[in-house]
CSV table of C-alpha atoms in Angstrom, one decimal:
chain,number,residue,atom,x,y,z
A,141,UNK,CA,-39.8,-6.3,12.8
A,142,UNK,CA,-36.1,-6.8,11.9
A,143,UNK,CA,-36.5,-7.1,7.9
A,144,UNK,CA,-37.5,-2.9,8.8
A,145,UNK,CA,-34.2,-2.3,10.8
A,146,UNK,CA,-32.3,-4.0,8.6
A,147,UNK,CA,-34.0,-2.2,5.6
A,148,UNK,CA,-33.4,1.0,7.5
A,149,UNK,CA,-29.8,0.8,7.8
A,150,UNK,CA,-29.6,-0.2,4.1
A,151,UNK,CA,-31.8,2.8,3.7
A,152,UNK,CA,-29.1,5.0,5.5
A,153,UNK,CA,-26.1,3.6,3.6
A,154,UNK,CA,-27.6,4.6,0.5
A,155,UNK,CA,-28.5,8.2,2.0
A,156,UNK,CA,-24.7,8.9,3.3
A,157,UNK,CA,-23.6,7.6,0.0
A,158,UNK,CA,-26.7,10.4,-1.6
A,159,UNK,CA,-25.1,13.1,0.6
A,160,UNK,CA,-21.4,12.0,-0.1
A,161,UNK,CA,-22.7,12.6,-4.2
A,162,UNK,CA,-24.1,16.4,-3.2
A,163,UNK,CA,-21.4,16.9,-1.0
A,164,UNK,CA,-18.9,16.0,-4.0
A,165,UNK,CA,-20.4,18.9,-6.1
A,166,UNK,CA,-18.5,21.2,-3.9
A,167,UNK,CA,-15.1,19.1,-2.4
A,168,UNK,CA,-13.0,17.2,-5.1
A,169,UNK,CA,-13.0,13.9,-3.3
A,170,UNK,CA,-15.0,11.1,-4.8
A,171,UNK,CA,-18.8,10.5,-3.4
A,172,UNK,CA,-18.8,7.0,-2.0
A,173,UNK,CA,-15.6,8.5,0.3
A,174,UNK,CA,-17.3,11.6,1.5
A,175,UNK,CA,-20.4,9.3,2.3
A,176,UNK,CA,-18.1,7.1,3.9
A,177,UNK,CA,-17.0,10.0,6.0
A,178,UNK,CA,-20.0,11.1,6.8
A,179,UNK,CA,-21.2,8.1,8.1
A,180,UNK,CA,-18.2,7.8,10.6
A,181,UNK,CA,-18.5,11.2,11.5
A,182,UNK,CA,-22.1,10.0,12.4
A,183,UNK,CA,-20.8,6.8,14.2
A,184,UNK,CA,-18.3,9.6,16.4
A,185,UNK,CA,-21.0,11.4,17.8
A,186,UNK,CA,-23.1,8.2,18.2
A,187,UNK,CA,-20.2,6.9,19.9
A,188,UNK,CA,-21.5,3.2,19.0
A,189,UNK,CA,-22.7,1.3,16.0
A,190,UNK,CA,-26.5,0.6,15.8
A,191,UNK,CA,-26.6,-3.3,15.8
A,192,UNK,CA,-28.7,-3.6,12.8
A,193,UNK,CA,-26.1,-1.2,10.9
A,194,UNK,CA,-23.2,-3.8,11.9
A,195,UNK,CA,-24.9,-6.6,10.8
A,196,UNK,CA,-26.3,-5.5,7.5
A,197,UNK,CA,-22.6,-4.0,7.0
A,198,UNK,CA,-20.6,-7.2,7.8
A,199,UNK,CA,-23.0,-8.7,5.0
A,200,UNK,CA,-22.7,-5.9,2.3
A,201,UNK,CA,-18.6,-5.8,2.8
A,202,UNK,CA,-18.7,-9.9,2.9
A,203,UNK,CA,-20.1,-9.8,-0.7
A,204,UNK,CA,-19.2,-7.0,-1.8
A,205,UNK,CA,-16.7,-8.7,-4.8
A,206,UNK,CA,-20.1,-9.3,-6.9
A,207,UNK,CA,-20.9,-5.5,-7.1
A,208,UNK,CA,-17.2,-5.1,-8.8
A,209,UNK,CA,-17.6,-8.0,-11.2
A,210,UNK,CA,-19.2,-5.8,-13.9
A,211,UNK,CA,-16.7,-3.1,-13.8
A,212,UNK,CA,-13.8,-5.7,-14.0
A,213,UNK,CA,-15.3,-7.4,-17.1
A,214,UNK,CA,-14.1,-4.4,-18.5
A,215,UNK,CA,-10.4,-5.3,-18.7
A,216,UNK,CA,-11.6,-7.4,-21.6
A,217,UNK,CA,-11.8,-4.5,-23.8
A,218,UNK,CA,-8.0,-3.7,-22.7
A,219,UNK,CA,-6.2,-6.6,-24.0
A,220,UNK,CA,-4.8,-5.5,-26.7
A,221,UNK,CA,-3.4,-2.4,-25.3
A,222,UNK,CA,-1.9,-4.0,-22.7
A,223,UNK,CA,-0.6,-7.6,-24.3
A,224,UNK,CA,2.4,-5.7,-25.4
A,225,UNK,CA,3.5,-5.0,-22.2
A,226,UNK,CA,1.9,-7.5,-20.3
A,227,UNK,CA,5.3,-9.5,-18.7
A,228,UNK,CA,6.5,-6.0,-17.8
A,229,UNK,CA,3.7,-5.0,-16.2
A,230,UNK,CA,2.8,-8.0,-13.9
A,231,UNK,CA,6.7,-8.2,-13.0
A,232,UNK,CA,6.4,-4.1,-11.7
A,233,UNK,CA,3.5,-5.0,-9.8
A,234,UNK,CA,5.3,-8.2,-8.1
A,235,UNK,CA,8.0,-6.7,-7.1
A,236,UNK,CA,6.9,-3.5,-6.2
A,237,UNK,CA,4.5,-5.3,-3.9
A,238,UNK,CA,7.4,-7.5,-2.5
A,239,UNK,CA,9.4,-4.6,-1.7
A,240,UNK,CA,7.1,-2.5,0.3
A,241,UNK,CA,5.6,-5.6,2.2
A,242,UNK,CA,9.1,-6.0,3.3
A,243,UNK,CA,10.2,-2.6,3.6
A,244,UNK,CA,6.7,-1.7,5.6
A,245,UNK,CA,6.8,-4.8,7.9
A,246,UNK,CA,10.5,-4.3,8.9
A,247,UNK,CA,9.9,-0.8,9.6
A,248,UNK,CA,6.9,-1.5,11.7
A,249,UNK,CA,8.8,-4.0,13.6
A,250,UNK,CA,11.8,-1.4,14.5
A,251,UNK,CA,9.2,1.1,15.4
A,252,UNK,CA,7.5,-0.8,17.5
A,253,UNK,CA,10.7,-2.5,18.8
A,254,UNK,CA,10.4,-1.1,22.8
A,255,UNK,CA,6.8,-0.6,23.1
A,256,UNK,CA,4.8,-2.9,21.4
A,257,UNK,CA,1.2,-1.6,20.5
A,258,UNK,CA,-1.7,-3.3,22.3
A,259,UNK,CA,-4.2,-5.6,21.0
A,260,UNK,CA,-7.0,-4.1,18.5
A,261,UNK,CA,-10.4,-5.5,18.1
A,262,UNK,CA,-11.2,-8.0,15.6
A,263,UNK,CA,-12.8,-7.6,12.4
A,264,UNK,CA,-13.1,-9.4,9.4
A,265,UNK,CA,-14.2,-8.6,6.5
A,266,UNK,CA,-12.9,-9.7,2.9
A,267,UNK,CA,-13.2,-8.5,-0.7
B,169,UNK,CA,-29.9,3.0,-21.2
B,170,UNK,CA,-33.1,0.3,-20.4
B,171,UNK,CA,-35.6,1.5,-22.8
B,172,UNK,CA,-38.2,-1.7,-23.7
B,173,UNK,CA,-39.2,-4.5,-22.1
B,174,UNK,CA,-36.9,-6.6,-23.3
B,175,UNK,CA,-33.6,-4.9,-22.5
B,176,UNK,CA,-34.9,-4.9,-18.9
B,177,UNK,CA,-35.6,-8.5,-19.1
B,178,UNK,CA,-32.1,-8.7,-20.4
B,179,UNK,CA,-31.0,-6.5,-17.4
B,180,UNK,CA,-32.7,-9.2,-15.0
B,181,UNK,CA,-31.3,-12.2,-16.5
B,182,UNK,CA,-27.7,-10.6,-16.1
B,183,UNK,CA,-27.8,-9.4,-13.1
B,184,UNK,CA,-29.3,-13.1,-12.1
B,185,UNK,CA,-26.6,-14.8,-13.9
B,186,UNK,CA,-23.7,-12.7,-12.6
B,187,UNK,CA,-24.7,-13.5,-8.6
B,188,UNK,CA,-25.2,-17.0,-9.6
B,189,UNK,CA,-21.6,-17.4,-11.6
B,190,UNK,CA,-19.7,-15.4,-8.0
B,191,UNK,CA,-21.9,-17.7,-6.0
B,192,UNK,CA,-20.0,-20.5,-7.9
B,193,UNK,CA,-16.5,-18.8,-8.2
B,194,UNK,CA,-16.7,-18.5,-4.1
B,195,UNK,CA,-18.0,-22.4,-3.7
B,196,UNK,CA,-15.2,-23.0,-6.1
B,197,UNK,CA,-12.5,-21.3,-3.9
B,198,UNK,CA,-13.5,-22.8,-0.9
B,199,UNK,CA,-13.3,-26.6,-2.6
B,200,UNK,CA,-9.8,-25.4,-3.3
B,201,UNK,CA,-9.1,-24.8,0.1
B,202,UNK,CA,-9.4,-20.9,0.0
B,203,UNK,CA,-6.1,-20.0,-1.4
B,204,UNK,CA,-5.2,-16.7,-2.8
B,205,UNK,CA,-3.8,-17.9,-5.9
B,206,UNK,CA,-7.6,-19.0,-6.5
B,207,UNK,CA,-9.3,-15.7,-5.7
B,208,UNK,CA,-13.3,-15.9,-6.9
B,209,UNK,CA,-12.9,-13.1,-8.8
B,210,UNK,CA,-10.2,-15.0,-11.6
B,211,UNK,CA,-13.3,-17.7,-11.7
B,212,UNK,CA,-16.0,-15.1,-12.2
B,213,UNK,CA,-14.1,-13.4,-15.2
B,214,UNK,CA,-13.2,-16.4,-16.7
B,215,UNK,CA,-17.0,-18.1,-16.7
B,216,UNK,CA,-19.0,-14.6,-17.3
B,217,UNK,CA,-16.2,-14.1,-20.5
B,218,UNK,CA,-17.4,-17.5,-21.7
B,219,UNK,CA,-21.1,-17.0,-21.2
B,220,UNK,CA,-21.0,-13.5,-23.1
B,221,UNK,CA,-19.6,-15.2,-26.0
B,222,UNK,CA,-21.8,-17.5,-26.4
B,223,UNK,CA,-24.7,-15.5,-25.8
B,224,UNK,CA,-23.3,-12.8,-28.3
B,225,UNK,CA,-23.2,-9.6,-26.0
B,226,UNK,CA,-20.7,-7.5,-25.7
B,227,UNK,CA,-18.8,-5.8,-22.5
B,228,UNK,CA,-20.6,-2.8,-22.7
B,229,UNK,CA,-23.9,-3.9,-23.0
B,230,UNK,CA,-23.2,-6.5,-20.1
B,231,UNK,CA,-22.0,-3.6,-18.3
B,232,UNK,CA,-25.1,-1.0,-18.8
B,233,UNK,CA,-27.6,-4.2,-18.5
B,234,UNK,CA,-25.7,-4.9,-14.8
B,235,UNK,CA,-25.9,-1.2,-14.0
B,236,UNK,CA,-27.5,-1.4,-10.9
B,237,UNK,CA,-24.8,-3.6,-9.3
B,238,UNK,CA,-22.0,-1.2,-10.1
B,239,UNK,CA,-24.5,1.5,-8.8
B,240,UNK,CA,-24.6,-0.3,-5.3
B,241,UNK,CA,-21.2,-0.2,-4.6
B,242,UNK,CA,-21.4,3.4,-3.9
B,243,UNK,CA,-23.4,2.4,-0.8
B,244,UNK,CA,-21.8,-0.5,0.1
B,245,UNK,CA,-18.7,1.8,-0.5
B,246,UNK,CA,-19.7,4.0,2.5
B,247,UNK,CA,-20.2,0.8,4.8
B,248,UNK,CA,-16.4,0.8,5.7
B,249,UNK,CA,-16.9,3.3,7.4
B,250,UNK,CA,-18.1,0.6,10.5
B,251,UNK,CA,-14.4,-1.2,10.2
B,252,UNK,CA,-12.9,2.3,10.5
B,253,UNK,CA,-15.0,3.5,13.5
B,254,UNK,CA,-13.7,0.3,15.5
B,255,UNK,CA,-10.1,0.8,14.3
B,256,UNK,CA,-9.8,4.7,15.6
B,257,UNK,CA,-10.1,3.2,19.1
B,258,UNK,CA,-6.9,1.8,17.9
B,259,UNK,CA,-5.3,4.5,17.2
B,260,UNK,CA,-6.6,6.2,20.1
B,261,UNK,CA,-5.1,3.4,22.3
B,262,UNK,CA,-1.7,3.6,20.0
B,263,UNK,CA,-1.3,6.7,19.8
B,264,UNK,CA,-0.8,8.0,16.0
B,265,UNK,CA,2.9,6.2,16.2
B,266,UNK,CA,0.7,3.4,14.8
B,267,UNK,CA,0.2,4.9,11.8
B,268,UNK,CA,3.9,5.9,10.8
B,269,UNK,CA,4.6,2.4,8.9
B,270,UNK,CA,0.9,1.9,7.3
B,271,UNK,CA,1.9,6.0,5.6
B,272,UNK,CA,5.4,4.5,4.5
B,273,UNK,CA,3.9,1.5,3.3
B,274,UNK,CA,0.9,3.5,1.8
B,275,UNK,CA,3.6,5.8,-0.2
B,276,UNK,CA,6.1,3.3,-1.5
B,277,UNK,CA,3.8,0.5,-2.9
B,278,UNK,CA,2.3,3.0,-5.6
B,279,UNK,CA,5.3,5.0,-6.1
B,280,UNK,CA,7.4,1.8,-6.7
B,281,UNK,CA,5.2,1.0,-9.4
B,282,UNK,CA,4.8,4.0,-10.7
B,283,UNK,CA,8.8,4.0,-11.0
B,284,UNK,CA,8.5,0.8,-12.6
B,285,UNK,CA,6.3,2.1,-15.2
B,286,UNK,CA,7.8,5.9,-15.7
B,287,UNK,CA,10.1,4.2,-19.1
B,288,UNK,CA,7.2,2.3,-20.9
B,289,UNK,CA,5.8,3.9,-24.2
B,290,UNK,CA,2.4,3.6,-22.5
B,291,UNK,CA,-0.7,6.3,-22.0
B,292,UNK,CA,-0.7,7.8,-18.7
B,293,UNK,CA,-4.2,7.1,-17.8
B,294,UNK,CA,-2.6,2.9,-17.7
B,295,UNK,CA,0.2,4.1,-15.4
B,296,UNK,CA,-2.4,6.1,-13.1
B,297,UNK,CA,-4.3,3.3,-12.7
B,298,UNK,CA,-1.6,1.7,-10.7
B,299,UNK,CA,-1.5,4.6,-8.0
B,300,UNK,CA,-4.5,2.5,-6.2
B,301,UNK,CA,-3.1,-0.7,-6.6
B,302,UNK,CA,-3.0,-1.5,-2.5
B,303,UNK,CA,-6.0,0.0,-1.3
B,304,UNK,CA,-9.1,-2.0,-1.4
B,305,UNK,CA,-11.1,-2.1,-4.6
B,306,UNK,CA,-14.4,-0.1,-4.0
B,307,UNK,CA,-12.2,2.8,-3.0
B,308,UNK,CA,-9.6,2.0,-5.9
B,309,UNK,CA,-12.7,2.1,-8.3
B,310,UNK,CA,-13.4,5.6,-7.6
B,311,UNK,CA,-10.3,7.2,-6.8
B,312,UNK,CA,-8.4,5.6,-10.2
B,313,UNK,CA,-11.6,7.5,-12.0
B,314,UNK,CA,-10.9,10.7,-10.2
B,315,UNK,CA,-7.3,10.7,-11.4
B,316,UNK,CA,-7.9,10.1,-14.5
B,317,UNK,CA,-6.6,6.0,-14.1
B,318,UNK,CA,-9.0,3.6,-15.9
B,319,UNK,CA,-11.3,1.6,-13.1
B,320,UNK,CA,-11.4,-1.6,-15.2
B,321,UNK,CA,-7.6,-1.7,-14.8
B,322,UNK,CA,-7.4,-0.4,-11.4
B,323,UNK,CA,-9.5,-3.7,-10.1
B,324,UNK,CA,-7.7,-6.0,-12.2
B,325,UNK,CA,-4.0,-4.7,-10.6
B,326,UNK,CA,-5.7,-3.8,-7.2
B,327,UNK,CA,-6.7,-8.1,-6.6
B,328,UNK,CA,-3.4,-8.9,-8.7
B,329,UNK,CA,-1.6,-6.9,-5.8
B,330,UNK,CA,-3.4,-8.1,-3.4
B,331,UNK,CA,-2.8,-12.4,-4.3
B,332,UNK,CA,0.9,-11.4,-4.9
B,333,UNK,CA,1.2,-9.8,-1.8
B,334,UNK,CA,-0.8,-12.5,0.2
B,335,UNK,CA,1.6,-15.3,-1.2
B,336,UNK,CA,5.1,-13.8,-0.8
B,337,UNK,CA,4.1,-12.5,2.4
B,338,UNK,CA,5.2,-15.5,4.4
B,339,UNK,CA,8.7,-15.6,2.8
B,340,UNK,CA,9.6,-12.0,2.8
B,341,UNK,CA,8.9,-12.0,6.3
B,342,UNK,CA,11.5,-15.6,7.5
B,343,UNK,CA,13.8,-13.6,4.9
B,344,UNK,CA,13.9,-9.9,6.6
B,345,UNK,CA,13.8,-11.3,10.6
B,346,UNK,CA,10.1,-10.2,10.7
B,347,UNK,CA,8.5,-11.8,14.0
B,348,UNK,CA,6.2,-9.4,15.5
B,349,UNK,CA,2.8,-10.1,14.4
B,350,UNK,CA,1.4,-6.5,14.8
B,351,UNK,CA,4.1,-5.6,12.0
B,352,UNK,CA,3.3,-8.6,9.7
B,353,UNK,CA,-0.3,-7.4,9.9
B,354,UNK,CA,0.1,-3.9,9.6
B,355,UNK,CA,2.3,-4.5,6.6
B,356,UNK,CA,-0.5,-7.4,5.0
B,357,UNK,CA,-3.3,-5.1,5.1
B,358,UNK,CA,-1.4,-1.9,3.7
B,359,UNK,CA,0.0,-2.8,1.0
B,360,UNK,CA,-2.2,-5.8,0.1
B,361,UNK,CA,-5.5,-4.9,1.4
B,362,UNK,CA,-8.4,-7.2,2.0
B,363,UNK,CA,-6.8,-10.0,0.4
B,364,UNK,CA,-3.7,-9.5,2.5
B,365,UNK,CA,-6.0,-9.1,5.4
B,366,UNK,CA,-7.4,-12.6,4.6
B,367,UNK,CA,-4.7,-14.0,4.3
B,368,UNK,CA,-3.7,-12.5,7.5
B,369,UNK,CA,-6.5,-13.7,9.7
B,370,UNK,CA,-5.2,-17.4,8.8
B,371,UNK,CA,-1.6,-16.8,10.0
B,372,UNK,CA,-3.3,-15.6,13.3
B,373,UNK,CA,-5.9,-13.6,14.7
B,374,UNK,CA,-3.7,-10.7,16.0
B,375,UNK,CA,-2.3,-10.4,12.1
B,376,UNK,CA,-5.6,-10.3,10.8
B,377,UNK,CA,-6.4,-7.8,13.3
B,378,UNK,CA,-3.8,-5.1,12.6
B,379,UNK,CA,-4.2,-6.1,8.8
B,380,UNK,CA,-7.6,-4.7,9.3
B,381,UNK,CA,-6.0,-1.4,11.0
B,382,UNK,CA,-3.7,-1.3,7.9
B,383,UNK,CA,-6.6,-1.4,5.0
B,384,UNK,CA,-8.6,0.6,6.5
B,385,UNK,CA,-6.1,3.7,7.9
B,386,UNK,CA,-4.2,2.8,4.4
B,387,UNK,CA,-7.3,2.7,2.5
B,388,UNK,CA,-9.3,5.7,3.2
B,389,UNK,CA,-6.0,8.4,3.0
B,390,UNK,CA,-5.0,6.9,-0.3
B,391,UNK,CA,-8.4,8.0,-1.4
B,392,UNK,CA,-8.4,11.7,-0.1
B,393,UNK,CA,-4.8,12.3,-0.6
B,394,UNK,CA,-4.5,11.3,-4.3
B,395,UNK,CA,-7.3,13.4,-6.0
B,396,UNK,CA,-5.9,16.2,-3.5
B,397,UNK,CA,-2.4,15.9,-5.0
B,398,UNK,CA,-3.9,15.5,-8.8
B,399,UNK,CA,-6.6,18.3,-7.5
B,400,UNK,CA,-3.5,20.6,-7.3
B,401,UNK,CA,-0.8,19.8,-10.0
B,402,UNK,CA,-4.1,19.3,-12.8
């Protein structure tokens, strides 16, 4: 029987992300982030993550690069408008990722300078 | 959009031929030793740009025949709520002090950009797109949309970000003094989300970890506080 747990918890992503969409009809914040609210509001009165949830989760956020390949194809049709500028705008986006990966690091490290925070769980996940 | 037979046979084939080509970008960026500079995604754009031309369809048909993908991610969206949930005991254990650089960092990245940008003769909608640029795509997609940024860019500079930031990171940090691990992680997964976070988790288990804290924390107020802010001043 776990092909029907796992189908259930993909079942009940798809019906926070369907509560997130009516939800969004009345708060300006888009759908997928009030589902995603919802869901940990859910997961906070739980007060624990239903096993088959994790797992079909870790799977979904694994993999979740394919479900953005169509909308990146996109940039295709963007080329010209944005060849003109192109150096500029790659050089903004270096640096300005430099500077606050610097800036952010060094300020973590003097606000953390007497008391170190403890350890966190682990999880990986990449996109 | 799918109105015959054939469209959703088209529709089929697509949606077949885009898992197959990420399945290959990913095997490719393992063979290549999983570096950032080789993220899948450059492989699957390149391959899929090929294929299209050759087969003679267009972006936007590609796009409406792989509809249901992009209509997935709003689920798989709402799925980071489970890294969250195990990060708030985090910040429980932290205290919100933990959150203080992850805001900064959160604040500057897009604003630096954004400064970057302000002179260029360019439409807006191009330079909004940049205000998501270090928070993890599925969010990025939907918030750039919101405020009026174009989603096609806002992946493209969102993974751009992330591989920059995932390369330099190293160096900044022998350049600034930067030892503590919890503040190379924090830093990694705020301003260059999952990739950064990646990237993290092979310097060492405790960066990945508090990269994690960082793309999630960073992630999710990005997304309520920007369409708030444009909510407002629109």
């Amino acid at each position: 029987m776990h092909w029907f747990k796992y189908a259930l918890a993909l079942l009940s992503l798809v019906g926070f992300w369907f509560a997130g969409l009516l939800l969004s009809q009345f708060i300006a914040l888009p759908a997928s982030l009030l589902g995603l609210l919802l869901l940990l509001l859910a997961l906070m009165w739980l007060k624990q993550i239903p096993s088959a949830l994790l797992r079909v989760s870790q799977f979904v956020l694994g993999h979740m690069l394919v479900l953005f390949v169509p909308a990146t194809m996109g940039i295709l049709l963007f080329g010209e408008k944005l060849a003109g500028n192109l150096w500029w705008l790659v050089l903004t986006i270096i640096i300005s990722t430099v500077i606050s990966l610097g800036i952010t690091a060094w300020i973590a490290q003097r606000h953390w300078q007497n008391h170190e925070p403890a350890d966190i769980p682990i999880e990986d996940h990449d996109d | 959009m799918l109105s015959n037979n054939s469209e959703l046979l088209s529709a089929a084939i697509w949606v077949c031929i885009t898992l197959l080509v990420y399945l290959g970008s990913l095997l490719i960026y393992r063979v290549l030793g999983s570096r950032p500079l080789f993220h899948p995604m450059i492989f699957c754009i390149a391959i899929l740009a090929m294929l299209l031309f050759y087969a003679g369809v267009n972006v936007k048909e590609y796009q409406s025949y792989t509809g249901l993908l992009s209509w997935l991610l709003g689920p798989a969206t709402v799925a980071l709520a489970i890294p969250l949930y195990t990060q708030l005991n985090s910040i429980k254990k932290n205290g919100l002090g933990v959150m203080l650089p992850i805001i900064v960092g959160g604040a500057l990245a897009p604003l630096l950009a954004l400064i970057g940008l302000y002179f260029l003769p360019m439409e807006a909608s191009i330079k909004l797109s940049f205000l998501t640029k270090s928070i993890t795509t599925p969010l990025a997609i939907e918030t750039s949309q919101y405020i009026g940024g174009i989603p096609e860019l806002a992946v493209v500079i969102v993974i751009f970000t992330g591989i920059v930031g995932a390369i330099f990171a190293a160096s900044i940090y022998r350049l600034l003094g930067v030892k503590s691990e919890q503040a190379q992680g924090i830093a990694l997964g705020t301003v260059a989300h999952a990739i950064g976070t990646a990237q993290g988790f092979q310097m060492s288990q405790k960066v990945g970890a508090f990269a994690s804290l960082g793309l999630c924390i960073n992630g999710v107020l990005t997304a309520i506080i920007l369409p708030i802010i444009f909510f407002l001043f629109s």
